[in-house]
Amino acid sequence: MDAQRTAPSYVHTEAVQAALAKHKERKMAVPMPSKRRSLVVQTSMDAYTPPDTSSGSEDEGSVQGDSQGTPTSSQGSINMEHWISQAIHGSTTSTTSSSSTQSGGSGAAHRLADVMAQTHIENHSAPPDVTTYTSEHSIQVERPQGSTARVAPKYGNAELMETGDGVPVSSRVSAKIQQLVNTLKRPKRPPLREFFVDDFEELLEVQQPDPNQPKPEGAQMLAMRGEQLGVVTNWPPSLEAALQRWGTISPKAPCLTTMDTNGKPLYILTYGKLWTRSMKVAYNILHKLGTKQEPMVRPGDRVTLVFPNNDPAAFMVAFYGCLLAEVVPVPIEVPLTRKDAGSQQIGFLLGSCGVTVALTSDACHKGLPKSPTGEIPQFKGWPKLLWFVTESKHLSKPPRDWFPHIKDANNDTAYIEYKTCKDGSVLGVTVTRIALLTHCQALTQACGYTEAETIVNVLDFKKDVGLWHGILTSVMNMMHVISIPYSLMKVNPLSWIQKVCQYKAKVACVKSRDMHWALVAHRDQRDINLSSLRMLIVADGANPWSISSCDAFLNVFQSKGLRQEVICPCASSPEALTVAIRRPTDDSNQPPGRGVLSMHGLTYGVIRVDSEEKLSVLTVQDVGLVMPGAIMCSVKPDGIPQLCKTDEIGELCVCAIATGTSYYGLSGMTKNTFEVFPMTSSGGPITEYPFIRTGLLGFIGPGGLVFVIGKMDGLMVVSGRRHNADDIVATALAVEPMKFVYRGRIAVFSVSVLHDERIVIVAEQRPDSTEEDSFQWMSRVLQAIDSIHQVGVYCLALVPANTLPKTPLGGIHLSETKQLFLEGSLHPCNVLMCPHTCVTNLPKPRQKQPEIGPASVMVGNLVSGKRIAQASGRDLGQIEDNDQARKHLPINFLFLSEVLQWRAQTTPDHVLYTLLNCRGTIANSLTCVQLHKRAEKIAVMLMERGHLQDGDHVALVYPPGIDLIAAFYGCLYAGCVPITVRPPHPQNIATTLPTVKMIVEVSRSACLMTTQLICKLLRSREAAAAVDIRTWPPVLDTDDLPKKRPAQIYKPSNPETLAYLDFSVSTTGMLAGVKMSHAATSAFCRSIKLQCELYPSREVAICLDPYCGLGFVLWCLCSVYSGHQSILIPPSELETNPALWLLAVSQYKVRDTFCSYSVMELCTKGLGSQTESLKARGLDLSRVRTCVVVAEERPRIALTQSFSKLFKDLGLHPRAVSTSLGCRVNLAICLQGTSGPDPTTVYVDMRALRHDRVRLVERGSPHSLPLMESGKILPGVRIIIANPETKGPLGDSHLGEIWVHSTHNASGYFTIYGDESLQSDHFNSRLSFGDTQTIWARTGYLGFLRRTELTDANGERHDALYVVGALDEAMELRGMRYHPIDIETSVIRAHKSITECAVFTWTNLLVVVVELDGSEQEALDLVPLVTNVVLEEHYLIVGVVVVVDIGVIPINSRGEKQRMHLRDGFLADQLDPIYVAYNM
């Protein structure tokens, strides 16, 4: 053990600064987040609340406070700011070797300007792949030069960045991500070891023990005995006896002097007064509460003591009153509001102790919160209490003959001290009367207390060291206590030193922070003389930073008479009371013990004295010897309490009378803590007496000196290594604390993410600090902790000054802070997450196995008895031959135009279409003959005014309604090919009109038909700003039609010719038009007619956009083919009247209805609270047989279920709701229809899906994902599941691409360039094995087939089709396939304020965009939660978190997210995000 004194200095700070200087060589770039202005302004001075005095904390003891005045720099290392700035800036000019140009002024040299410098990657046009963590390219940092114009950074040879689709963007954001990519260099991660990987079990990397890790080598330790507790003849038999003795023989002797906030003595309590008043309190508690027959309090009952910190005299009287009455005091803090941090837990403690009475002072009683009637409200979680004021004037005088019963100390409980655990729960430690007395005796002996000594106490007198010395031991020895209230310390930190001089005090009880404050405030006061002190008890001497305070304090005050041997650190715990204390000696030649220990060794629980590597060491001081009359040993912190070896860190355990005896009312926990029998290596206990765990980690060094290196509560085990929260706080504080951290308030705790502890640091920043300061500080803290502790920080959060929850004495309430962090209500103003560097236990990236050939797969399936996954709808041929169908529709019509003409002749007045307006009334309707006549007029107009030939393309730009239908049939009558196009949005022309223009151009439309209103819009000034309006094709307005009929109606010569074009924008942002032939169109209508049993007598309600896919077919085509009446409800009308669709369904007694997800969501959100009023309006959905959601995606099961639940009360049958599936190659593959089994739901393992496998699991099992069948396969449709790479057929329940063969497949893409290769693959694919003749169309969707137990209409077993997601949406990360929706679902669940989420990848970085519904202050709360949930549930590290306003994520008309548009917008910096966080 290194026993020489190190030069007094801030030991730790030196190490930290040295570590940082080393880091300067390899500068670490922290990408600064982008933050919206409003967020930056908010944290400025205006929002600064004046400091609530409270500084350092109670338990977390903050050391560095605000400097009150400038300390003299002549005193060596005291002037922290000066010293640190020298340490940092002294080396600046020499260390910027990495920068190519040197800017002037060394102070500014290391600002974040160069951390943020534009990074160049040599000859490397594609951004590097981050997930492999390689960086062979040298990265040069270039410094911005003065004010010279900068050239935009080039990325390798590319002048512009290209996004995935090859769209060039020039952007700030990409530069940031690029920089992030460069920052994520190879982290310190152990090499991946081989481990057995089951079929697709993702195994988390298990931290293997490091073969070179230090192991304890010493012999088994011996238990250490303290000196004999010598019984002095005049020691009293109990504490009450001592009080009685002094109160009667020296009633005038001063017992306690209290101070006011000016430092003037407020009140002197003498021993006589203490004795008589305590007796009065005892009498009143026992005789004046309740009735004579039923007293409220009996001896042995618990009562709580609620006294403020500035009134020790009232507390002392009440405490001794309780001892005399033999009731058990439970001292607690004064509750200030009903919702104090931790106050609820205190309430639980009082409840479990059965407390019904609270003793308090007059002033405190007046200050408690009151209800309007003047009652004190019941605090949250508290039992009902009677408040009893203990001031003498309120009490009755005890009768002459009443006298308290003073016994010798026994095993009855004397008092209960509360203790707050790591998780915030509060326990009560019971101390017996004999333990209380023995503890006072042991302290008297160890500290050499004598009668009438004066002691200055700065500590909290209600518990711990302050209570033991300042209230209990002092009375045993008739000492005089000068109590300094906390409020005085805040005004004048030197007050305790002044009182020591003024009263020539022999002893002072302080914490490190009181010494530190005195240093900061000390302005060379001449009249200070500390030579009277024989003992300065440092209550938190076991804290890692107390040594710095002790050294610095000694350094300054040695010249004022302070002797080195006077400083006496002690270690204590609520369970074991005083564990060890350094004895005051008269011999100044005996220097105190020091240990300079290797931090690396400590993380493995091993003691290694470190000399050569000065950076990562912990210097500890001894806390003296074991207490008189006690035995101490150290045991392994977890598992069986086995004795440690001499060079091993363990939990200190004590065996003595002077300790707590139990946790009140908790026998199990008591056994684990208070009844421990340490074992030797041979397995036997070392004594027959139980030991008590102190909760302190440490070791017993040479000469029996006790060293404490941390608390069990502050222990964080990160990948098998132990770190102490206090050590990390000390390191963080040593990084320019004065400049940045507000009053040294830092909280460090760990959260469990992905099966390991992760370190989180939360600090309050000074109100005047800038963004740049913050990030400068944060990056330095990361470097310092990395160098000194060799551990990564998972999250570093900064909050505005004074916002962390406080303990009663102003410290940081750790468990509440952690709680706020985890629930996302901490509201930080800056966050830096470093999951890339910290998380080293991710599963191994999946290596793609060489593909097994399709033949082997097929044989394998046959051998294992799995059928090949194929299924088909009913056969179209068989169904039609009944007479029923003949009556409705002659079978030989191949063309819709013929069907319409036939209906106009046979049933002219039958209504086909009814259009509703937003009030639910009929806006317009069409009979068969009206539609026929309008179509004829439009055909004439096309031929005469448009001069069109048959086969010309016509763009129909109409709002959803009747005109669109008439125009469509007009085109068919004229032999033209219609293309329906969504009209531009009048409020948003700039973004919607270009799409219209693009479709018109790509579809090669020869003419454009529309209404008069839209016609004007297309030529307006706004339109001219968005597109070139001179290049529109001729625009025909159909509001005034010619009065004549066409000479003849066009009849196509060949059913395979084009009927119409269907254009749609896919979710990946691709515009694709497909060709629908006349034959396919008729087959499509027929298939739907059969599946849904549609006849002229039926009514169907349609609330869909009529521009593409199944929505268009249902809106325009099906009624003409099947003759049923369609009730048309434009979805846009629901924005003004959300109940419109459901009211129409109810009013028209509709059995079948179709809607989109957007409509369903609008109803679920908009009508959620109105079901009662809708019921009253007569809304009845009990007739609905099928409610089909028309979709081209995986069914949104959560939405359909909540919709079904919500409207169940209005008669909606839960089985009625189902979905359909369409895609570009086939506009409807599945549709629920009327007959056939109900849709089924299965649960699959999400981890297996990532490996393209399907594993069914039970509902509710971990990682389960519910998938709903996408409706029944339509008649005439065949489906097979194929491997998208090898094109081989797959077995049942295998994930593959859905291929479809059907008469209503589209016949190909309509593209201007005729990209034939693309088309042939999608529309004419053949299997590579098995049935190689059939021509299939590839849907581009991954899914699987599963044979169910249900039977379908033909009595066969039913095959269900489940869709997992689109192939081109899927993201390949770490060799696995992820579907964005799964990650988004997890993220939306992470916080109540996240309303929507979209994810995409950029150069293998996962980018998560979340919409925030809440104040912008919540934006930063989301970053850690989003990162956590994606790690936990998907084993992925989020690279960038972008927080945006509601409505920023683009959604198409089908309600699908346009992730690629969002990605382009993000990269081009067009999102105006609230906050962008770059995870490191």
Short mmCIF file of N, CA and C in Angstrom, two decimals, residues 356-461:
data_model
loop_
_atom_site.label_atom_id
_atom_site.label_comp_id
_atom_site.label_asym_id
_atom_site.label_seq_id
_atom_site.Cartn_x
_atom_site.Cartn_y
_atom_site.Cartn_z
N THR A 356 -49.75 6.46 13.47
CA THR A 356 -51.01 7.22 13.38
C THR A 356 -50.85 8.65 13.87
N VAL A 357 -49.70 8.91 14.52
CA VAL A 357 -49.48 10.25 15.09
C VAL A 357 -48.19 10.83 14.54
N ALA A 358 -48.23 12.12 14.18
CA ALA A 358 -47.01 12.80 13.72
C ALA A 358 -46.72 13.94 14.68
N LEU A 359 -45.51 13.95 15.25
CA LEU A 359 -45.12 15.05 16.11
C LEU A 359 -44.44 16.10 15.24
N THR A 360 -44.76 17.38 15.48
CA THR A 360 -44.16 18.42 14.66
C THR A 360 -44.09 19.71 15.45
N SER A 361 -43.41 20.72 14.87
CA SER A 361 -43.30 22.00 15.58
C SER A 361 -44.39 22.93 15.08
N ASP A 362 -44.61 23.97 15.84
CA ASP A 362 -45.64 24.95 15.50
C ASP A 362 -45.42 25.53 14.11
N ALA A 363 -44.17 25.99 13.89
CA ALA A 363 -43.87 26.66 12.62
C ALA A 363 -44.06 25.69 11.46
N CYS A 364 -43.62 24.45 11.68
CA CYS A 364 -43.71 23.46 10.61
C CYS A 364 -45.19 23.15 10.33
N HIS A 365 -45.98 23.06 11.40
CA HIS A 365 -47.40 22.73 11.26
C HIS A 365 -48.10 23.82 10.45
N LYS A 366 -47.71 25.06 10.73
CA LYS A 366 -48.33 26.17 9.98
C LYS A 366 -47.92 26.14 8.51
N GLY A 367 -46.70 25.64 8.26
CA GLY A 367 -46.20 25.67 6.88
C GLY A 367 -46.66 24.52 6.00
N LEU A 368 -47.28 23.50 6.60
CA LEU A 368 -47.70 22.35 5.79
C LEU A 368 -48.82 22.76 4.85
N PRO A 369 -48.92 22.12 3.68
CA PRO A 369 -50.02 22.47 2.77
C PRO A 369 -51.37 22.18 3.43
N LYS A 370 -52.35 23.05 3.22
CA LYS A 370 -53.67 22.88 3.87
C LYS A 370 -54.75 22.84 2.80
N SER A 371 -55.82 22.14 3.14
CA SER A 371 -56.99 22.16 2.24
C SER A 371 -57.77 23.44 2.56
N PRO A 372 -58.76 23.81 1.71
CA PRO A 372 -59.52 25.05 1.96
C PRO A 372 -60.12 25.10 3.38
N THR A 373 -60.44 23.92 3.96
CA THR A 373 -61.05 23.94 5.29
C THR A 373 -60.00 24.02 6.40
N GLY A 374 -58.71 24.09 5.99
CA GLY A 374 -57.67 24.20 7.02
C GLY A 374 -57.14 22.86 7.47
N GLU A 375 -57.67 21.77 6.90
CA GLU A 375 -57.16 20.44 7.23
C GLU A 375 -55.81 20.23 6.53
N ILE A 376 -54.96 19.41 7.15
CA ILE A 376 -53.74 19.03 6.43
C ILE A 376 -54.13 17.84 5.55
N PRO A 377 -53.93 17.96 4.25
CA PRO A 377 -54.41 16.88 3.36
C PRO A 377 -53.61 15.61 3.60
N GLN A 378 -54.19 14.50 3.21
CA GLN A 378 -53.44 13.26 3.31
C GLN A 378 -52.47 13.25 2.13
N PHE A 379 -51.17 13.10 2.42
CA PHE A 379 -50.19 13.08 1.34
C PHE A 379 -50.32 11.77 0.58
N LYS A 380 -49.89 11.80 -0.68
CA LYS A 380 -50.05 10.63 -1.55
C LYS A 380 -49.34 9.42 -0.94
N GLY A 381 -50.09 8.36 -0.74
CA GLY A 381 -49.49 7.13 -0.21
C GLY A 381 -49.33 7.10 1.30
N TRP A 382 -49.74 8.19 2.01
CA TRP A 382 -49.53 8.25 3.46
C TRP A 382 -50.75 7.71 4.21
N PRO A 383 -50.51 7.19 5.42
CA PRO A 383 -51.67 6.82 6.26
C PRO A 383 -52.31 8.08 6.85
N LYS A 384 -53.49 7.93 7.40
CA LYS A 384 -54.15 9.09 8.02
C LYS A 384 -53.43 9.38 9.33
N LEU A 385 -53.03 10.64 9.52
CA LEU A 385 -52.21 10.98 10.70
C LEU A 385 -52.90 12.05 11.54
N LEU A 386 -52.66 11.95 12.85
CA LEU A 386 -53.05 13.05 13.74
C LEU A 386 -51.78 13.89 13.94
N TRP A 387 -51.85 15.18 13.60
CA TRP A 387 -50.66 16.04 13.76
C TRP A 387 -50.66 16.64 15.16
N PHE A 388 -49.54 16.45 15.87
CA PHE A 388 -49.47 16.85 17.28
C PHE A 388 -48.28 17.80 17.46
N VAL A 389 -48.57 19.02 17.90
CA VAL A 389 -47.52 20.04 18.02
C VAL A 389 -46.86 19.91 19.40
N THR A 390 -45.49 19.89 19.41
CA THR A 390 -44.79 19.56 20.67
C THR A 390 -44.31 20.78 21.43
N GLU A 391 -44.61 22.01 20.98
CA GLU A 391 -44.16 23.19 21.73
C GLU A 391 -44.77 23.15 23.13
N SER A 392 -43.94 23.58 24.13
CA SER A 392 -44.37 23.50 25.53
C SER A 392 -45.70 24.19 25.77
N LYS A 393 -45.90 25.36 25.11
CA LYS A 393 -47.09 26.14 25.45
C LYS A 393 -48.38 25.41 25.08
N HIS A 394 -48.27 24.43 24.16
CA HIS A 394 -49.47 23.71 23.75
C HIS A 394 -49.72 22.48 24.62
N LEU A 395 -48.79 22.19 25.58
CA LEU A 395 -48.88 20.91 26.28
C LEU A 395 -49.36 21.09 27.72
N SER A 396 -49.99 20.04 28.26
CA SER A 396 -50.40 20.08 29.68
C SER A 396 -49.19 19.72 30.53
N LYS A 397 -49.20 20.29 31.74
CA LYS A 397 -48.09 20.01 32.66
C LYS A 397 -48.31 18.63 33.28
N PRO A 398 -47.26 17.81 33.34
CA PRO A 398 -47.48 16.50 33.99
C PRO A 398 -47.76 16.70 35.48
N PRO A 399 -48.62 15.88 36.08
CA PRO A 399 -48.88 16.01 37.51
C PRO A 399 -47.59 15.75 38.31
N ARG A 400 -47.59 16.25 39.56
CA ARG A 400 -46.38 16.15 40.40
C ARG A 400 -45.92 14.70 40.56
N ASP A 401 -46.90 13.80 40.65
CA ASP A 401 -46.52 12.42 40.98
C ASP A 401 -46.17 11.58 39.74
N TRP A 402 -46.28 12.22 38.53
CA TRP A 402 -45.96 11.42 37.33
C TRP A 402 -44.47 11.47 37.03
N PHE A 403 -43.93 10.32 36.71
CA PHE A 403 -42.51 10.31 36.43
C PHE A 403 -42.24 9.26 35.37
N PRO A 404 -41.39 9.58 34.38
CA PRO A 404 -41.14 8.54 33.36
C PRO A 404 -40.39 7.37 33.97
N HIS A 405 -40.61 6.20 33.37
CA HIS A 405 -40.02 4.97 33.88
C HIS A 405 -38.66 4.81 33.20
N ILE A 406 -37.57 5.02 33.95
CA ILE A 406 -36.26 4.95 33.30
C ILE A 406 -35.61 3.62 33.59
N LYS A 407 -35.47 2.79 32.49
CA LYS A 407 -34.92 1.44 32.67
C LYS A 407 -33.50 1.41 32.13
N ASP A 408 -32.82 0.31 32.39
CA ASP A 408 -31.54 0.10 31.72
C ASP A 408 -31.83 -0.24 30.26
N ALA A 409 -30.82 0.01 29.44
CA ALA A 409 -31.02 -0.25 28.01
C ALA A 409 -31.31 -1.73 27.80
N ASN A 410 -32.31 -2.03 26.96
CA ASN A 410 -32.70 -3.43 26.71
C ASN A 410 -32.87 -3.64 25.20
N ASN A 411 -33.51 -4.74 24.84
CA ASN A 411 -33.65 -5.06 23.42
C ASN A 411 -34.90 -4.47 22.76
N ASP A 412 -35.61 -3.59 23.47
CA ASP A 412 -36.76 -2.94 22.82
C ASP A 412 -36.23 -1.99 21.73
N THR A 413 -37.09 -1.71 20.75
CA THR A 413 -36.68 -0.79 19.69
C THR A 413 -36.60 0.63 20.23
N ALA A 414 -35.49 1.32 19.95
CA ALA A 414 -35.35 2.71 20.41
C ALA A 414 -35.88 3.67 19.34
N TYR A 415 -35.45 3.48 18.09
CA TYR A 415 -35.93 4.36 17.03
C TYR A 415 -35.79 3.64 15.69
N ILE A 416 -36.43 4.19 14.67
CA ILE A 416 -36.35 3.61 13.32
C ILE A 416 -35.81 4.69 12.40
N GLU A 417 -34.70 4.37 11.69
CA GLU A 417 -34.13 5.34 10.75
C GLU A 417 -34.51 4.91 9.33
N TYR A 418 -34.98 5.87 8.53
CA TYR A 418 -35.39 5.45 7.18
C TYR A 418 -34.20 5.43 6.25
N LYS A 419 -34.31 4.57 5.22
CA LYS A 419 -33.22 4.43 4.25
C LYS A 419 -33.86 4.33 2.86
N THR A 420 -33.35 5.12 1.91
CA THR A 420 -33.88 5.03 0.54
C THR A 420 -33.01 4.09 -0.27
N CYS A 421 -33.64 3.10 -0.89
CA CYS A 421 -32.87 2.12 -1.68
C CYS A 421 -32.63 2.65 -3.08
N LYS A 422 -31.86 1.84 -3.82
CA LYS A 422 -31.48 2.19 -5.19
C LYS A 422 -32.73 2.40 -6.06
N ASP A 423 -33.75 1.57 -5.84
CA ASP A 423 -34.94 1.67 -6.70
C ASP A 423 -35.95 2.70 -6.19
N GLY A 424 -35.56 3.45 -5.11
CA GLY A 424 -36.47 4.49 -4.63
C GLY A 424 -37.37 4.04 -3.49
N SER A 425 -37.41 2.73 -3.23
CA SER A 425 -38.27 2.29 -2.12
C SER A 425 -37.61 2.67 -0.80
N VAL A 426 -38.43 2.81 0.25
CA VAL A 426 -37.92 3.28 1.55
C VAL A 426 -38.09 2.17 2.58
N LEU A 427 -37.01 1.88 3.30
CA LEU A 427 -37.07 0.85 4.35
C LEU A 427 -36.83 1.52 5.69
N GLY A 428 -37.30 0.89 6.75
CA GLY A 428 -37.03 1.42 8.09
C GLY A 428 -36.07 0.49 8.81
N VAL A 429 -34.90 1.02 9.25
CA VAL A 429 -33.94 0.20 9.99
C VAL A 429 -34.21 0.38 11.48
N THR A 430 -34.49 -0.72 12.18
CA THR A 430 -34.78 -0.60 13.62
C THR A 430 -33.49 -0.69 14.42
N VAL A 431 -33.38 0.21 15.41
CA VAL A 431 -32.21 0.22 16.29
C VAL A 431 -32.72 0.02 17.71
N THR A 432 -32.17 -0.97 18.41
CA THR A 432 -32.66 -1.26 19.76
C THR A 432 -32.00 -0.31 20.76
N ARG A 433 -32.53 -0.29 21.98
CA ARG A 433 -32.01 0.62 23.00
C ARG A 433 -30.58 0.22 23.40
N ILE A 434 -30.33 -1.07 23.40
CA ILE A 434 -28.97 -1.49 23.79
C ILE A 434 -27.98 -1.14 22.68
N ALA A 435 -28.42 -1.29 21.40
CA ALA A 435 -27.53 -0.94 20.27
C ALA A 435 -27.26 0.55 20.29
N LEU A 436 -28.31 1.33 20.57
CA LEU A 436 -28.19 2.78 20.62
C LEU A 436 -27.13 3.17 21.66
N LEU A 437 -27.25 2.59 22.85
CA LEU A 437 -26.33 2.95 23.93
C LEU A 437 -24.90 2.49 23.60
N THR A 438 -24.79 1.25 23.10
CA THR A 438 -23.45 0.72 22.79
C THR A 438 -22.79 1.55 21.69
N HIS A 439 -23.59 1.99 20.70
CA HIS A 439 -23.06 2.80 19.62
C HIS A 439 -22.50 4.12 20.18
N CYS A 440 -23.26 4.73 21.10
CA CYS A 440 -22.77 5.97 21.72
C CYS A 440 -21.47 5.73 22.48
N GLN A 441 -21.42 4.60 23.16
CA GLN A 441 -20.20 4.28 23.92
C GLN A 441 -19.02 4.07 22.97
N ALA A 442 -19.26 3.33 21.86
CA ALA A 442 -18.18 3.05 20.92
C ALA A 442 -17.68 4.35 20.29
N LEU A 443 -18.61 5.26 19.94
CA LEU A 443 -18.21 6.53 19.35
C LEU A 443 -17.42 7.37 20.37
N THR A 444 -17.91 7.34 21.63
CA THR A 444 -17.23 8.11 22.67
C THR A 444 -15.79 7.63 22.82
N GLN A 445 -15.64 6.31 22.80
CA GLN A 445 -14.30 5.75 22.97
C GLN A 445 -13.43 6.05 21.75
N ALA A 446 -14.00 5.83 20.52
CA ALA A 446 -13.20 6.03 19.31
C ALA A 446 -12.81 7.49 19.13
N CYS A 447 -13.73 8.39 19.46
CA CYS A 447 -13.46 9.81 19.22
C CYS A 447 -12.86 10.50 20.44
N GLY A 448 -12.79 9.77 21.54
CA GLY A 448 -12.21 10.36 22.75
C GLY A 448 -13.03 11.54 23.27
N TYR A 449 -14.38 11.42 23.21
CA TYR A 449 -15.21 12.52 23.68
C TYR A 449 -15.10 12.65 25.20
N THR A 450 -15.10 13.93 25.67
CA THR A 450 -15.10 14.15 27.12
C THR A 450 -16.23 15.11 27.46
N GLU A 451 -16.55 15.20 28.76
CA GLU A 451 -17.69 16.03 29.17
C GLU A 451 -17.50 17.48 28.77
N ALA A 452 -18.62 18.09 28.37
CA ALA A 452 -18.68 19.53 28.10
C ALA A 452 -17.83 20.00 26.92
N GLU A 453 -17.42 19.08 26.05
CA GLU A 453 -16.74 19.51 24.82
C GLU A 453 -17.74 20.23 23.92
N THR A 454 -17.21 21.10 23.04
CA THR A 454 -18.09 21.77 22.07
C THR A 454 -17.90 21.13 20.70
N ILE A 455 -19.03 20.87 20.03
CA ILE A 455 -18.96 20.20 18.73
C ILE A 455 -19.83 21.00 17.75
N VAL A 456 -19.30 21.27 16.54
CA VAL A 456 -20.09 21.98 15.53
C VAL A 456 -20.64 20.94 14.56
N ASN A 457 -21.96 20.95 14.36
CA ASN A 457 -22.57 19.95 13.47
C ASN A 457 -23.24 20.61 12.26
N VAL A 458 -22.79 20.23 11.06
CA VAL A 458 -23.39 20.78 9.83
C VAL A 458 -24.33 19.75 9.21
N LEU A 459 -24.30 18.53 9.72
CA LEU A 459 -25.03 17.44 9.06
C LEU A 459 -26.51 17.44 9.45
N ASP A 460 -27.26 16.65 8.69
CA ASP A 460 -28.68 16.46 8.98
C ASP A 460 -28.79 15.74 10.33
N PHE A 461 -29.47 16.40 11.31
CA PHE A 461 -29.51 15.82 12.66
C PHE A 461 -30.57 14.73 12.80
#
